[in-house]
Amino acid sequence: MSRPPFQPVALVRRDASGQIARQLREAIAAGVWVPGERLPTEQDLADTFEVSRATAREALKLLSATGLVRSARGAQGGTFVSVPVAEQVATQLGEAIQLWYRAGNVTVQNVDEAREVLETICAGLAASRRTPEDIGDIQSAVEAAQDPAMSIDEWLDWDLAFHTAISRAAKNPILELAMMSVHLSRPATNTVFVDLLDRQQVLDQHSAITQAIIDADPAAARAALKNHVSYLDLVRRDALQSLEVDDVPLSQLPLKPARPQQ
Amino acid sequence: MSRPPFQPVALVRRDASGQIARQLREAIAAGVWVPGERLPTEQDLADTFEVSRATAREALKLLSATGLVRSARGAQGGTFVSVPVAEQVATQLGEAIQLWYRAGNVTVQNVDEAREVLETICAGLAASRRTPEDIGDIQSAVEAAQDPAMSIDEWLDWDLAFHTAISRAAKNPILELAMMSVHLSRPATNTVFVDLLDRQQVLDQHSAITQAIIDADPAAARAALKNHVSYLDLVRRDALQSLEVDDVPLSQLPLKPARPQQ
DNA sequence: TAACATTCATTGTTAGACAATGAATGTACT
DNA sequence: AGTACATTCATTGTCTAACAATGAATGTTA
């Protein structure tokens, strides 16, 4: 099976950089250039598409924004096809979810539900597939969070580390990515009530999840996680109620009336 | 709660456009500009960061690649904060997964497992939450796929429509996005065996899922979907076995030895 | 009132230049 | 021979200065 050649299509004079980016993206998807391989130089691309180098550069910027290519200076430099790292993809996804939340397209309930079902699955899989390293990671995250003098931010970091370790132990990069994205989108949605949590209770729940994973007991892991999530849910409901906030709108963030989006 | 002002930070002379993009992204995340609002003009940004307009433009291109902003020409034009549409985010995610697959970072099993657990959840939720419109969408996708003269591509499109309608009926945009991404990444991973499927069997399985959703029976919906997925799994196993391909590597696509990625 | 023309701020694109970089190559010294 | 250092040079990064295209607002005319 040989690789297809790159066949540029003449541009219609509208959004040149976008069209070039699209053609390059499709070419990469078709395997014209494989990860690690070098694309033509900016000048070559500019000549090929009959545009200026600046326009060709902007097309490459569009691709580099999603981590599809990366550039390097120097004599042996150039633009290389690269495989986006999970963190980058997850960050972008989390970003999008936060914007959706602020625009009212998703609710805290949506995010929490997604989190619950995804993490429940991951906990079950983790109990079946965890390696000794995974157990170590999970346990050290639990232990590190036991210091009662810890700041909220630090504590949240360890909480994230705990849940990240579980999703990694599930040994499925796709689910891990999904979990990571949901967690990364949570800062915008849970700032209201984090300091209302009882750390000791959370800690106990984390320990129960950990133990089930160590015991290789998927059903127990799922149950322990569901218990944890329902506690978080309870605290959030109480917090919202005490704030006398309606359950539906949820956007505590300032929202200016949005300009109609075309 | 008032919005924070925009406070640009002086750049270190390295990757100026990237730094500007990062600062703008963080400012948007902090609510300096809300969706629909206009950013400063390119010239203003250039002046603010003490760079040329070209560099400021490249920063904006980095943001527009993920749909975070969009630009418009004309007297009242400019660059506006926008909410990325789900399709765009899902496409990017699917793209990343395809690259991961080609780079060997994910396997077909990973993608299929993610698809199975996500869609099982969605099917259950859909059975609880489906509206009459959802039922109509799902049914018409099933009926449309009954034409035996249909081409494989068309048939696959209807298959996608069927599964998309289910995930939409689950009424959770986050899970819907996840499903969409997994489906969009599948073309690269299932080209080997699609024509080995028995369309009538697939159709019957789709009908069973549909009926369970109409009956508002989550458990039945989950079971019917699991049955469907396990059939697909079976066919794929057979296909791989008959091709005498090992079960693990799975990359049927041409792979050149990748240049070490820094 | 409606249709049309003009204005003009803003993004889109161009051309040519110079700066920064970093791998490869050459050179001198031990 | 080997090692430290200097040079080369293709390539990306940034700059400058301009012009083109656009499209909402405004003005003008029928």
Coordinates of C-alpha atoms (C1' of nucleotides) in Angstrom, one line a residue:
Chain A
M1 CA 0.0 0.0 0.0
S2 CA 1.8 3.2 -1.2
R3 CA 1.2 6.6 0.0
P4 CA -0.8 9.1 -2.1
P5 CA 1.0 12.1 -3.5
F6 CA 0.1 15.6 -2.5
Q7 CA -2.1 17.2 -5.1
P8 CA -2.8 20.8 -4.3
V9 CA -6.1 22.3 -5.5
A10 CA -6.3 25.8 -6.8
L11 CA -7.8 28.2 -4.2
V12 CA -10.9 30.3 -4.7
R13 CA -10.0 33.7 -3.6
R14 CA -11.6 33.6 -0.2
D15 CA -10.0 32.5 3.1
A16 CA -6.8 31.3 1.4
S17 CA -5.0 30.3 4.6
G18 CA -8.1 28.3 5.8
Q19 CA -8.3 26.5 2.5
I20 CA -4.6 25.7 2.5
A21 CA -4.9 24.4 6.1
R22 CA -7.8 22.2 5.1
Q23 CA -5.9 20.7 2.2
L24 CA -2.9 20.0 4.3
R25 CA -5.0 18.5 7.0
E26 CA -6.7 16.2 4.6
A27 CA -3.4 15.3 3.1
I28 CA -2.0 14.4 6.5
A29 CA -5.1 12.4 7.2
A30 CA -4.6 10.6 3.9
G31 CA -1.1 9.7 4.9
V32 CA 0.7 11.9 2.4
W33 CA 3.0 12.8 5.3
V34 CA 3.2 10.6 8.3
P35 CA 4.0 11.6 11.9
G36 CA 7.6 12.8 12.2
E37 CA 7.9 13.6 8.5
R38 CA 8.7 17.1 7.2
L39 CA 6.3 19.1 5.1
P40 CA 7.5 21.4 2.3
T41 CA 9.1 24.6 3.5
E42 CA 6.9 27.7 3.9
Q43 CA 8.3 29.1 0.7
D44 CA 7.6 25.9 -1.2
L45 CA 4.0 25.8 0.1
A46 CA 3.6 29.5 -0.8
D47 CA 4.8 28.8 -4.4
T48 CA 2.7 25.7 -4.7
F49 CA -0.5 27.5 -3.7
E50 CA 0.6 30.7 -5.4
V51 CA 0.2 32.8 -2.3
S52 CA 2.6 34.8 -0.2
R53 CA 4.7 33.2 2.5
A54 CA 2.8 35.0 5.2
T55 CA -0.4 33.3 4.0
A56 CA 1.2 29.9 3.9
R57 CA 2.5 30.6 7.4
E58 CA -0.9 31.4 8.7
A59 CA -2.2 28.1 7.3
L60 CA 0.5 26.3 9.2
K61 CA -0.4 28.2 12.4
L62 CA -3.9 26.9 12.0
L63 CA -2.5 23.4 12.0
S64 CA 0.0 23.9 14.8
A65 CA -2.8 25.2 17.1
T66 CA -4.2 21.7 17.4
G67 CA -0.8 20.1 17.6
L68 CA -1.0 18.6 14.2
V69 CA 2.3 20.0 13.1
R70 CA 5.2 21.6 14.9
S71 CA 7.9 23.9 13.5
A72 CA 11.6 24.1 14.1
R73 CA 14.2 26.7 13.0
G74 CA 17.6 26.0 11.7
A75 CA 19.2 24.4 8.7
Q76 CA 17.5 21.1 9.2
G77 CA 14.4 22.7 10.6
G78 CA 11.0 22.9 9.0
T79 CA 7.5 21.9 9.7
F80 CA 6.9 18.4 10.9
V81 CA 3.8 16.3 11.3
S82 CA 3.4 15.5 14.9
V83 CA 1.0 13.5 17.1
P84 CA -0.8 15.8 19.5
V85 CA -0.1 15.0 23.1
A86 CA -3.1 14.0 25.2
E87 CA -2.8 16.9 27.6
Q88 CA -3.1 19.4 24.7
V89 CA -6.2 17.8 23.2
A90 CA -7.8 17.4 26.7
T91 CA -7.0 21.1 27.5
Q92 CA -8.7 22.3 24.3
L93 CA -11.7 20.1 24.9
G94 CA -12.0 21.3 28.5
E95 CA -11.7 24.8 27.2
A96 CA -14.6 24.2 24.8
I97 CA -16.7 22.7 27.5
Q98 CA -16.1 25.7 29.8
L99 CA -17.2 28.0 27.0
W100 CA -20.3 25.9 26.4
Y101 CA -21.0 26.1 30.1
R102 CA -20.7 29.9 30.1
A103 CA -22.9 30.2 26.9
G104 CA -25.5 28.0 28.6
N105 CA -25.1 25.1 26.2
V106 CA -24.2 22.7 29.0
T107 CA -25.1 22.6 32.6
V108 CA -23.2 21.6 35.7
Q109 CA -25.4 18.5 35.8
N110 CA -24.3 17.5 32.3
V111 CA -20.7 17.8 33.2
D112 CA -21.2 15.9 36.5
E113 CA -23.2 13.2 34.9
A114 CA -20.5 12.7 32.2
R115 CA -17.9 12.6 34.9
E116 CA -19.8 10.1 37.0
V117 CA -20.5 7.6 34.2
L118 CA -17.0 7.9 32.7
E119 CA -15.3 7.6 36.0
T120 CA -17.5 4.7 37.2
I121 CA -16.5 2.8 34.0
C122 CA -12.8 3.7 34.5
A123 CA -12.9 2.6 38.2
G124 CA -14.3 -0.8 37.1
L125 CA -11.7 -1.2 34.4
A126 CA -9.0 0.0 36.7
A127 CA -9.9 -2.7 39.2
S128 CA -9.4 -5.3 36.5
R129 CA -6.3 -3.9 34.9
R130 CA -4.3 -1.9 37.4
T131 CA -0.6 -2.6 37.5
P132 CA 1.5 -2.3 40.6
E133 CA 2.6 1.2 39.4
D134 CA -1.0 2.3 39.1
I135 CA -1.7 1.2 42.7
G136 CA 1.4 3.1 43.8
D137 CA 0.2 6.3 42.0
I138 CA -3.3 6.1 43.4
Q139 CA -2.1 5.4 46.9
S140 CA 0.4 8.2 47.0
A141 CA -2.2 10.7 45.8
V142 CA -4.5 9.6 48.6
E143 CA -1.7 9.7 51.2
A144 CA -0.4 13.1 50.0
A145 CA -3.9 14.6 50.5
Q146 CA -3.9 13.7 54.2
D147 CA -2.0 16.7 55.4
P148 CA -4.8 18.8 57.0
A149 CA -2.7 22.0 56.7
M150 CA -2.8 21.8 52.9
S151 CA -4.2 24.7 50.9
I152 CA -7.3 24.2 48.9
D153 CA -5.5 24.6 45.6
E154 CA -2.9 22.0 46.6
W155 CA -5.6 19.7 47.8
L156 CA -7.5 20.0 44.6
D157 CA -4.3 19.2 42.7
W158 CA -4.0 16.0 44.6
D159 CA -7.6 15.2 44.1
L160 CA -7.0 15.6 40.4
A161 CA -3.9 13.4 40.6
F162 CA -6.0 10.7 42.3
H163 CA -8.7 10.7 39.7
T164 CA -6.1 10.9 36.9
A165 CA -4.3 7.9 38.2
I166 CA -7.5 5.9 38.2
S167 CA -8.4 6.8 34.7
R168 CA -4.8 5.9 33.6
A169 CA -5.1 2.5 35.4
A170 CA -8.2 1.8 33.2
K171 CA -5.7 1.3 30.3
N172 CA -7.8 3.0 27.7
P173 CA -6.3 6.3 26.3
I174 CA -9.7 7.3 24.8
L175 CA -11.5 7.1 28.1
E176 CA -8.5 8.6 29.9
L177 CA -8.7 11.6 27.5
A178 CA -12.4 12.0 28.1
M179 CA -11.9 11.9 31.9
M180 CA -9.1 14.4 31.7
S181 CA -11.2 16.8 29.7
V182 CA -14.1 16.7 32.0
H183 CA -11.8 17.2 35.0
L184 CA -10.1 20.2 33.3
S185 CA -13.5 21.7 32.6
R186 CA -14.6 21.4 36.2
P187 CA -12.7 24.4 37.7
A188 CA -15.2 26.7 36.1
T189 CA -18.1 24.8 37.4
N190 CA -17.2 23.8 40.9
T191 CA -15.6 26.9 42.4
V192 CA -18.8 27.6 44.4
F193 CA -18.7 24.7 46.7
V194 CA -15.2 23.1 47.0
D195 CA -14.6 24.6 50.4
L196 CA -17.8 23.2 51.7
L197 CA -16.4 19.6 51.3
D198 CA -15.5 17.6 54.4
R199 CA -12.0 16.5 53.5
Q200 CA -12.0 13.6 55.9
Q201 CA -15.1 12.2 54.3
V202 CA -13.6 12.7 50.8
L203 CA -10.5 11.0 52.0
D204 CA -12.4 8.0 53.4
Q205 CA -14.3 7.7 50.1
H206 CA -11.0 7.9 48.1
S207 CA -9.6 5.2 50.4
A208 CA -12.6 2.9 49.7
I209 CA -12.2 3.3 46.0
T210 CA -8.5 2.6 46.3
Q211 CA -9.0 -0.5 48.3
A212 CA -11.5 -1.9 45.8
I213 CA -9.1 -1.3 43.0
I214 CA -6.3 -3.0 45.0
D215 CA -8.6 -5.9 45.7
A216 CA -9.3 -6.2 41.9
D217 CA -13.0 -5.9 42.7
P218 CA -14.7 -4.0 39.8
A219 CA -18.2 -4.0 41.3
A220 CA -16.9 -2.7 44.6
A221 CA -14.9 -0.1 42.8
R222 CA -17.9 1.1 40.8
A223 CA -20.0 1.2 44.0
A224 CA -17.4 3.1 46.0
L225 CA -17.0 5.6 43.2
K226 CA -20.8 6.1 42.9
N227 CA -20.9 6.7 46.6
H228 CA -18.2 9.3 46.3
V229 CA -19.9 11.1 43.4
S230 CA -23.3 11.1 45.2
Y231 CA -21.6 12.8 48.2
L232 CA -20.2 15.5 45.9
D233 CA -23.6 15.9 44.4
L234 CA -25.3 16.2 47.8
V235 CA -22.8 18.9 48.9
R236 CA -23.4 20.9 45.7
R237 CA -27.1 20.7 46.0
D238 CA -26.9 22.0 49.6
A239 CA -24.6 24.8 48.5
L240 CA -26.8 25.9 45.7
Q241 CA -29.8 25.8 48.0
S242 CA -28.2 27.8 50.7
L243 CA -27.2 30.4 48.1
E244 CA -30.9 30.4 47.1
V245 CA -29.9 29.9 43.6
D246 CA -32.2 28.2 41.2
D247 CA -31.1 24.8 40.1
V248 CA -31.3 25.4 36.4
P249 CA -29.4 28.5 35.1
L250 CA -26.1 27.9 37.0
S251 CA -24.0 30.5 35.4
Q252 CA -22.5 32.3 38.3
L253 CA -20.1 33.9 35.9
P254 CA -20.8 37.3 34.5
L255 CA -22.5 37.2 31.2
K256 CA -22.9 40.1 28.9
P257 CA -25.7 39.9 26.4
A258 CA -24.0 38.1 23.5
R259 CA -23.8 39.6 20.1
P260 CA -25.8 37.5 17.6
Q261 CA -23.3 35.0 16.2
Q262 CA -24.0 35.4 12.5
Chain B
M1 CA -18.9 40.1 40.3
S2 CA -17.2 42.3 37.8
R3 CA -15.0 41.3 34.9
P4 CA -11.3 41.4 35.2
P5 CA -9.4 43.9 33.0
F6 CA -7.0 42.7 30.4
Q7 CA -3.4 43.1 31.6
P8 CA -0.9 42.1 28.9
V9 CA 2.4 40.7 30.1
A10 CA 5.6 41.7 28.4
L11 CA 6.9 38.9 26.1
V12 CA 10.2 37.2 26.3
R13 CA 11.6 37.2 22.8
R14 CA 10.7 33.7 21.9
D15 CA 7.6 32.4 20.2
A16 CA 5.9 35.8 20.4
S17 CA 2.7 34.7 18.6
G18 CA 2.3 31.7 20.9
Q19 CA 2.7 33.8 24.0
I20 CA 0.2 36.3 22.8
A21 CA -2.3 33.5 22.0
R22 CA -1.8 32.1 25.4
Q23 CA -2.4 35.4 27.1
L24 CA -5.5 36.0 25.1
R25 CA -6.8 32.5 25.7
E26 CA -6.4 32.9 29.5
A27 CA -8.0 36.3 29.3
I28 CA -11.0 34.8 27.6
A29 CA -11.1 32.0 30.0
A30 CA -11.1 34.6 32.9
G31 CA -14.0 36.3 31.3
V32 CA -12.2 39.5 30.1
W33 CA -14.2 39.1 26.9
V34 CA -17.3 37.0 26.9
P35 CA -18.7 35.1 23.9
G36 CA -19.9 37.4 21.2
E37 CA -17.7 40.3 22.3
R38 CA -15.1 42.0 20.2
L39 CA -11.4 41.8 20.9
P40 CA -9.1 44.8 20.2
T41 CA -8.3 45.2 16.6
E42 CA -5.2 43.5 15.2
Q43 CA -3.4 46.8 15.2
D44 CA -4.3 47.5 18.8
L45 CA -3.1 44.1 19.9
A46 CA 0.1 44.6 17.9
D47 CA 0.7 48.0 19.7
T48 CA -0.2 46.5 23.1
F49 CA 2.3 43.7 22.8
E50 CA 4.8 45.8 20.9
V51 CA 4.9 43.4 17.9
S52 CA 4.0 43.8 14.3
R53 CA 0.5 43.3 13.1
A54 CA 1.6 40.1 11.3
T55 CA 2.6 38.5 14.6
A56 CA -0.6 39.6 16.3
R57 CA -2.5 38.0 13.4
E58 CA -0.7 34.8 13.8
A59 CA -1.7 34.7 17.5
L60 CA -5.3 35.2 16.5
K61 CA -5.0 32.4 13.9
L62 CA -3.9 30.1 16.7
L63 CA -7.1 30.9 18.6
S64 CA -9.4 30.7 15.5
A65 CA -8.1 27.2 14.7
T66 CA -10.0 25.8 17.7
G67 CA -13.0 28.0 17.1
L68 CA -12.3 30.2 20.1
V69 CA -12.6 33.4 18.0
R70 CA -13.8 34.2 14.6
S71 CA -13.0 37.2 12.5
A72 CA -15.1 39.4 10.2
R73 CA -14.1 42.1 7.8
G74 CA -15.7 45.4 7.3
A75 CA -16.2 48.6 9.2
Q76 CA -17.9 46.9 12.1
G77 CA -15.8 43.8 11.8
G78 CA -13.1 42.6 14.0
T79 CA -12.3 39.5 16.0
F80 CA -15.0 38.1 18.2
V81 CA -15.0 35.5 21.0
S82 CA -17.1 32.6 19.8
V83 CA -18.4 29.4 21.2
P84 CA -16.9 26.5 19.3
V85 CA -19.6 24.3 17.6
A86 CA -19.7 20.7 18.7
E87 CA -19.0 19.4 15.3
Q88 CA -15.7 21.3 15.1
V89 CA -14.5 20.1 18.5
A90 CA -15.6 16.5 17.7
T91 CA -13.8 16.6 14.4
Q92 CA -10.6 17.8 16.0
L93 CA -10.8 15.1 18.6
G94 CA -11.5 12.5 16.0
E95 CA -8.5 13.7 14.1
A96 CA -6.3 13.4 17.1
I97 CA -7.5 9.9 17.8
Q98 CA -6.8 8.8 14.2
L99 CA -3.3 10.1 14.6
W100 CA -2.8 8.3 17.8
Y101 CA -4.0 5.2 16.2
R102 CA -1.6 5.6 13.3
A103 CA 1.2 6.3 15.8
G104 CA 0.3 3.2 17.7
N105 CA -0.8 5.0 20.8
V106 CA -4.3 3.6 20.7
T107 CA -5.6 0.3 19.4
V108 CA -8.8 -0.6 17.6
Q109 CA -9.7 -2.3 20.8
N110 CA -9.4 1.0 22.8
V111 CA -11.6 2.8 20.4
D112 CA -14.2 0.0 20.3
E113 CA -14.2 -0.3 24.0
A114 CA -14.7 3.4 24.4
R115 CA -17.5 3.3 21.9
E116 CA -19.2 0.4 23.6
V117 CA -19.2 1.8 27.1
L118 CA -20.2 5.3 25.9
E119 CA -22.9 4.2 23.7
T120 CA -24.3 1.7 26.2
I121 CA -24.6 4.6 28.6
C122 CA -26.2 6.8 26.0
A123 CA -28.7 4.1 25.0
G124 CA -29.8 3.7 28.6
L125 CA -30.2 7.4 29.1
A126 CA -31.9 7.7 25.7
A127 CA -34.5 5.2 26.8
S128 CA -35.3 7.4 29.8
R129 CA -35.1 10.8 28.1
R130 CA -36.0 10.4 24.5
T131 CA -38.5 12.9 23.1
P132 CA -40.9 12.1 20.2
E133 CA -38.5 13.9 17.9
D134 CA -35.6 11.7 19.0
I135 CA -37.8 8.6 18.3
G136 CA -38.6 10.0 14.9
D137 CA -34.9 10.6 14.1
I138 CA -33.8 7.1 15.2
Q139 CA -36.6 5.4 13.4
S140 CA -36.1 7.2 10.1
A141 CA -32.4 6.3 10.2
V142 CA -33.3 2.6 10.6
E143 CA -35.9 2.7 7.9
A144 CA -33.6 4.6 5.4
A145 CA -31.0 1.9 5.8
Q146 CA -33.3 -0.8 4.6
D147 CA -32.8 -0.3 0.9
P148 CA -30.6 -3.3 -0.1
A149 CA -29.3 -1.5 -3.2
M150 CA -27.7 1.2 -1.1
S151 CA -23.9 1.8 -1.5
I152 CA -21.6 1.0 1.4
D153 CA -20.8 4.6 1.9
E154 CA -24.4 5.7 2.0
W155 CA -25.2 2.8 4.4
L156 CA -22.4 3.9 6.7
D157 CA -23.8 7.4 6.7
W158 CA -27.2 6.1 7.9
D159 CA -25.5 4.0 10.4
L160 CA -23.8 7.1 11.7
A161 CA -27.1 8.9 11.7
F162 CA -28.6 6.2 13.8
H163 CA -26.0 6.2 16.4
T164 CA -25.9 10.0 16.4
A165 CA -29.6 10.2 17.0
I166 CA -29.2 7.9 20.0
S167 CA -26.5 9.9 21.6
R168 CA -28.5 13.1 21.0
A169 CA -31.5 11.5 22.7
A170 CA -29.4 11.0 25.8
K171 CA -29.6 14.7 26.4
N172 CA -26.1 15.2 27.6
P173 CA -23.9 17.3 25.2
I174 CA -20.7 16.1 26.8
L175 CA -21.5 12.4 26.2
E176 CA -22.8 13.3 22.7
L177 CA -19.5 15.0 21.9
A178 CA -17.6 12.0 23.1
M179 CA -19.7 9.7 21.0
M180 CA -19.4 11.9 18.0
S181 CA -15.6 12.0 18.3
V182 CA -15.3 8.2 18.6
H183 CA -17.5 7.7 15.6
L184 CA -15.5 10.2 13.6
S185 CA -12.3 8.4 14.4
R186 CA -13.7 5.1 13.3
P187 CA -13.3 5.4 9.5
A188 CA -9.6 5.0 9.9
T189 CA -10.0 1.8 12.1
N190 CA -12.9 -0.1 10.5
T191 CA -12.3 0.0 6.8
V192 CA -11.1 -3.5 6.9
F193 CA -14.2 -5.3 7.7
V194 CA -17.3 -3.1 7.0
D195 CA -18.2 -5.1 3.9
L196 CA -18.2 -8.3 5.8
L197 CA -21.1 -7.2 7.9
D198 CA -24.5 -8.9 7.3
R199 CA -26.7 -5.8 6.8
Q200 CA -29.9 -7.7 7.7
Q201 CA -28.4 -8.7 11.1
V202 CA -27.2 -5.2 11.8
L203 CA -30.7 -3.9 10.8
D204 CA -32.4 -6.3 13.2
Q205 CA -30.1 -5.3 16.0
H206 CA -30.7 -1.6 15.3
S207 CA -34.5 -2.3 15.4
A208 CA -34.1 -4.0 18.7
I209 CA -32.3 -1.0 20.2
T210 CA -34.9 1.3 18.7
Q211 CA -37.7 -0.7 20.2
A212 CA -36.2 -0.7 23.7
I213 CA -35.7 3.1 23.5
I214 CA -39.3 3.6 22.4
D215 CA -40.4 1.3 25.2
A216 CA -38.5 3.5 27.6
D217 CA -36.7 0.4 28.9
P218 CA -33.1 1.4 29.8
A219 CA -31.9 -2.1 30.7
A220 CA -33.3 -3.5 27.5
A221 CA -31.7 -0.7 25.5
R222 CA -28.3 -1.3 27.1
A223 CA -28.6 -5.1 26.5
A224 CA -29.6 -4.6 22.9
L225 CA -26.7 -2.3 22.3
K226 CA -24.2 -4.6 23.9
N227 CA -25.5 -7.4 21.7
H228 CA -25.0 -5.2 18.6
V229 CA -21.5 -4.3 19.6
S230 CA -20.5 -7.8 20.4
Y231 CA -21.7 -8.8 16.9
L232 CA -19.4 -6.1 15.4
D233 CA -16.6 -7.4 17.5
L234 CA -17.1 -10.9 16.4
V235 CA -17.0 -9.9 12.7
R236 CA -13.9 -7.9 13.2
R237 CA -12.2 -10.8 15.0
D238 CA -13.0 -13.2 12.2
A239 CA -11.9 -10.7 9.6
L240 CA -8.5 -10.2 11.3
Q241 CA -8.1 -14.0 11.7
S242 CA -8.9 -14.7 8.1
L243 CA -6.3 -12.1 7.1
E244 CA -3.9 -13.9 9.4
V245 CA -3.1 -10.7 11.1
D246 CA -1.9 -10.6 14.6
D247 CA -4.4 -9.2 17.1
V248 CA -2.2 -6.6 18.6
P249 CA -0.5 -4.3 16.1
L250 CA -3.5 -3.5 14.0
S251 CA -2.0 -0.7 12.0
Q252 CA -2.9 -1.6 8.5
L253 CA -1.9 1.8 7.4
P254 CA 1.5 2.5 5.9
L255 CA 3.9 3.6 8.6
K256 CA 7.2 5.1 7.8
P257 CA 9.8 5.0 10.7
A258 CA 9.0 8.2 12.5
R259 CA 11.7 10.8 13.0
P260 CA 12.4 11.1 16.7
Q261 CA 10.1 13.8 18.0
Q262 CA 12.5 15.9 20.0
Chain C
dT1 C1' -40.0 55.2 1.7
dA2 C1' -37.0 52.6 -0.8
dA3 C1' -33.2 51.9 -3.7
dC4 C1' -28.7 53.1 -4.5
dA5 C1' -23.9 55.2 -3.9
dT6 C1' -20.2 56.6 -0.7
dT7 C1' -17.4 56.3 3.2
dC8 C1' -14.1 54.0 6.0
dA9 C1' -12.5 51.0 9.8
dT10 C1' -11.1 46.5 9.8
dT11 C1' -9.4 42.1 8.3
dG12 C1' -7.0 39.6 4.2
dT13 C1' -3.0 39.4 1.4
dT14 C1' 1.3 40.8 -0.7
dA15 C1' 6.3 41.8 -1.2
dG16 C1' 10.7 42.1 0.4
dA17 C1' 13.7 42.4 4.1
dC18 C1' 16.4 41.1 8.3
dA19 C1' 16.9 38.3 12.8
dA20 C1' 17.4 34.0 15.2
dT21 C1' 18.4 29.4 15.2
dG22 C1' 20.6 25.1 15.1
dA23 C1' 22.4 21.1 12.5
dA24 C1' 26.2 20.3 9.5
dT25 C1' 30.6 21.3 8.2
dG26 C1' 35.1 23.0 8.6
dT27 C1' 39.2 24.3 11.5
dA28 C1' 42.6 24.6 14.9
dC29 C1' 44.5 22.9 18.8
dT30 C1' 45.8 19.1 22.0
Chain D
dA1 C1' 42.8 10.8 16.5
dG2 C1' 39.9 13.4 18.9
dT3 C1' 38.0 17.5 20.9
dA4 C1' 36.7 22.1 21.3
dC5 C1' 35.5 25.9 18.7
dA6 C1' 34.2 28.8 14.5
dT7 C1' 31.6 29.1 10.2
dT8 C1' 28.1 28.2 7.0
dC9 C1' 23.5 28.3 5.6
dA10 C1' 18.7 26.6 5.0
dT11 C1' 14.7 27.5 7.5
dT12 C1' 11.5 29.6 10.6
dG13 C1' 10.3 34.0 13.2
dT14 C1' 9.4 38.8 12.9
dC15 C1' 9.1 43.4 10.9
dT16 C1' 7.7 47.1 7.7
dA17 C1' 4.8 49.2 4.5
dA18 C1' 1.7 48.9 1.5
dC19 C1' -2.8 47.6 -1.1
dA20 C1' -7.2 44.7 -1.7
dA21 C1' -11.6 43.2 -0.1
dT22 C1' -15.4 43.7 2.8
dG23 C1' -19.5 45.2 4.8
dA24 C1' -22.0 48.1 8.2
dA25 C1' -23.1 52.8 8.6
dT26 C1' -24.1 56.9 6.4
dG27 C1' -25.5 59.9 2.9
dT28 C1' -28.1 60.6 -1.5
dT29 C1' -31.4 60.3 -4.8
dA30 C1' -35.8 58.9 -7.0

